[in-house]
C-alpha positions as a Markdown table, in Angstrom:
| # | Residue | x | y | z |
|---|---|---|---|---|
| 1 | Gln | -10.9 | 1.2 | 0.8 |
| 2 | Val | -8.1 | 3.7 | 0.1 |
| 3 | Gln | -9.4 | 7.1 | -1.0 |
| 4 | Leu | -7.3 | 9.4 | -3.4 |
| 5 | Val | -7.8 | 12.9 | -4.4 |
| 6 | Glu | -5.6 | 14.9 | -6.5 |
| 7 | Ser | -4.8 | 18.4 | -6.8 |
| 8 | Gly | -2.4 | 20.9 | -8.7 |
| 9 | Gly | -3.6 | 20.4 | -12.3 |
| 10 | Gly | -4.0 | 23.8 | -14.7 |
| 11 | Leu | -3.1 | 25.3 | -17.5 |
| 12 | Val | 0.7 | 26.1 | -18.0 |
| 13 | Gln | 3.0 | 27.6 | -21.1 |
| 14 | Ala | 5.6 | 25.2 | -22.5 |
| 15 | Gly | 8.7 | 25.0 | -20.3 |
| 16 | Gly | 7.0 | 25.7 | -17.2 |
| 17 | Ser | 6.2 | 23.8 | -14.1 |
| 18 | Leu | 3.5 | 22.2 | -12.2 |
| 19 | Arg | 3.4 | 20.3 | -9.1 |
| 20 | Leu | 0.2 | 17.6 | -8.6 |
| 21 | Ser | -0.6 | 16.3 | -5.1 |
| 22 | Cys | -2.4 | 13.0 | -4.3 |
| 23 | Ala | -3.7 | 12.8 | -0.7 |
| 24 | Ala | -4.5 | 9.4 | 0.5 |
| 25 | Ser | -6.8 | 8.1 | 3.1 |
| 26 | Gly | -5.9 | 5.1 | 5.3 |
| 27 | Ser | -3.2 | 4.2 | 7.7 |
| 28 | Ile | -1.6 | 2.0 | 5.3 |
| 29 | Phe | -0.1 | 4.9 | 3.1 |
| 30 | Ser | 3.4 | 4.3 | 4.5 |
| 31 | Ile | 3.8 | 0.7 | 3.3 |
| 32 | Thr | 1.9 | 1.2 | 0.0 |
| 33 | Ala | 3.5 | 1.6 | -3.4 |
| 34 | Met | 1.9 | 4.8 | -5.2 |
| 35 | Gly | 2.0 | 5.9 | -9.1 |
| 36 | Trp | 0.9 | 8.5 | -11.4 |
| 37 | Tyr | -0.5 | 7.6 | -14.8 |
| 38 | Arg | -1.9 | 10.0 | -17.7 |
| 39 | Gln | -4.4 | 9.7 | -20.5 |
| 40 | Ala | -4.5 | 12.0 | -23.1 |
| 41 | Pro | -7.7 | 12.2 | -25.5 |
| 42 | Gly | -8.1 | 9.3 | -27.6 |
| 43 | Lys | -5.1 | 7.2 | -26.1 |
| 44 | Gln | -4.8 | 4.7 | -23.4 |
| 45 | Arg | -3.9 | 5.4 | -19.8 |
| 46 | Asp | 0.0 | 5.0 | -19.2 |
| 47 | Val | 2.4 | 4.9 | -16.3 |
| 48 | Val | 4.1 | 8.0 | -15.6 |
| 49 | Ala | 6.1 | 7.3 | -12.5 |
| 50 | Thr | 6.1 | 5.0 | -9.5 |
| 51 | Ile | 7.6 | 5.0 | -6.1 |
| 52 | Thr | 7.6 | 2.2 | -3.7 |
| 53 | Ser | 7.2 | 2.3 | 0.2 |
| 54 | Gly | 10.9 | 2.5 | 0.6 |
| 55 | Gly | 11.4 | 5.4 | -1.8 |
| 56 | Ser | 12.5 | 3.7 | -5.0 |
| 57 | Thr | 11.4 | 5.3 | -8.2 |
| 58 | Asn | 10.7 | 4.6 | -11.7 |
| 59 | Tyr | 9.9 | 6.7 | -14.8 |
| 60 | Ala | 8.5 | 6.5 | -18.3 |
| 61 | Asp | 11.3 | 7.4 | -20.7 |
| 62 | Ser | 9.3 | 10.5 | -22.0 |
| 63 | Val | 9.2 | 12.2 | -18.6 |
| 64 | Lys | 12.6 | 11.1 | -17.3 |
| 65 | Gly | 14.8 | 14.1 | -15.9 |
| 66 | Arg | 11.9 | 16.3 | -16.2 |
| 67 | Phe | 9.3 | 14.6 | -13.8 |
| 68 | Thr | 10.1 | 13.7 | -10.0 |
| 69 | Ile | 7.5 | 11.6 | -7.9 |
| 70 | Ser | 8.2 | 11.7 | -4.2 |
| 71 | Arg | 6.2 | 10.9 | -1.0 |
| 72 | Asp | 5.4 | 12.4 | 2.5 |
| 73 | Ser | 4.3 | 9.5 | 4.7 |
| 74 | Ala | 3.4 | 12.0 | 7.6 |
| 75 | Lys | 1.1 | 13.5 | 5.5 |
| 76 | Asn | -0.1 | 10.5 | 3.4 |
| 77 | Thr | 0.7 | 12.3 | 0.1 |
| 78 | Val | 2.4 | 11.5 | -2.7 |
| 79 | Tyr | 3.7 | 14.3 | -5.2 |
| 80 | Leu | 4.6 | 14.7 | -9.1 |
| 81 | Gln | 7.0 | 17.8 | -9.9 |
| 82 | Met | 6.7 | 18.3 | -13.4 |
| 83 | Asp | 9.3 | 20.6 | -15.0 |
| 84 | Ser | 10.0 | 21.6 | -18.6 |
| 85 | Leu | 6.6 | 20.8 | -19.6 |
| 86 | Lys | 5.8 | 20.3 | -23.4 |
| 87 | Pro | 2.4 | 20.3 | -25.2 |
| 88 | Glu | 2.6 | 16.5 | -25.3 |
| 89 | Asp | 2.3 | 16.2 | -21.6 |
| 90 | Thr | -1.2 | 17.4 | -21.9 |
| 91 | Ala | -3.5 | 14.8 | -20.3 |
| 92 | Val | -6.0 | 13.7 | -17.3 |
| 93 | Tyr | -3.0 | 12.8 | -14.7 |
| 94 | Tyr | -4.5 | 10.2 | -12.3 |
| 95 | Cys | -3.0 | 8.9 | -8.8 |
| 96 | Ala | -2.9 | 5.3 | -8.3 |
| 97 | Lys | -2.5 | 2.9 | -5.4 |
| 98 | Leu | -0.2 | -0.1 | -6.4 |
| 99 | Ile | 0.4 | -3.4 | -5.1 |
| 100 | Lys | 3.3 | -4.1 | -7.7 |
| 101 | Thr | 5.5 | -1.7 | -9.2 |
| 102 | Gly | 8.0 | -2.5 | -12.1 |
| 103 | Pro | 7.5 | -2.7 | -15.9 |
| 104 | Lys | 3.9 | -3.8 | -15.2 |
| 105 | Pro | 2.6 | -2.0 | -12.1 |
| 106 | Ile | -0.8 | -3.6 | -10.8 |
| 107 | Val | -3.3 | -0.8 | -9.7 |
| 108 | Thr | -5.8 | -1.6 | -6.8 |
| 109 | Ser | -7.3 | 2.1 | -6.5 |
| 110 | Trp | -7.4 | 5.3 | -8.9 |
| 111 | Gly | -8.0 | 9.0 | -8.1 |
| 112 | Gln | -10.5 | 10.8 | -10.0 |
| 113 | Gly | -7.9 | 12.5 | -11.9 |
| 114 | Thr | -6.7 | 16.3 | -12.6 |
| 115 | Gln | -6.3 | 17.9 | -16.0 |
| 116 | Val | -2.9 | 19.3 | -17.2 |
| 117 | Thr | -2.9 | 21.3 | -20.2 |
| 118 | Val | 0.5 | 22.6 | -21.7 |
| 119 | Ser | 0.1 | 25.5 | -24.4 |
| 120 | Ser | 2.8 | 26.0 | -26.9 |
């Protein structure tokens, strides 16, 4: 069972930046696709960005050009660099282990989530 632990959330003003980290347990991280999701109050959980084991990335239209997903296999960690943050980016952000990327990723494990709040 893979365990995922997120960190790096917080309160930031619009236009600011945050970097989220997700530390994964287990030796299979290097061959595992990973993703970041977010869920705002009263809304469904949506995919933000995904990255394959080979480093190919995909982003939701709403964050393209502002967010960057990356991974460090030596540290079993995936990151989400968030720049030019907007109030509508406010949500709980979740790290996820995937068995399938593309338009409809399949999640097999979730982290506990980290709150990101962007003030106007």
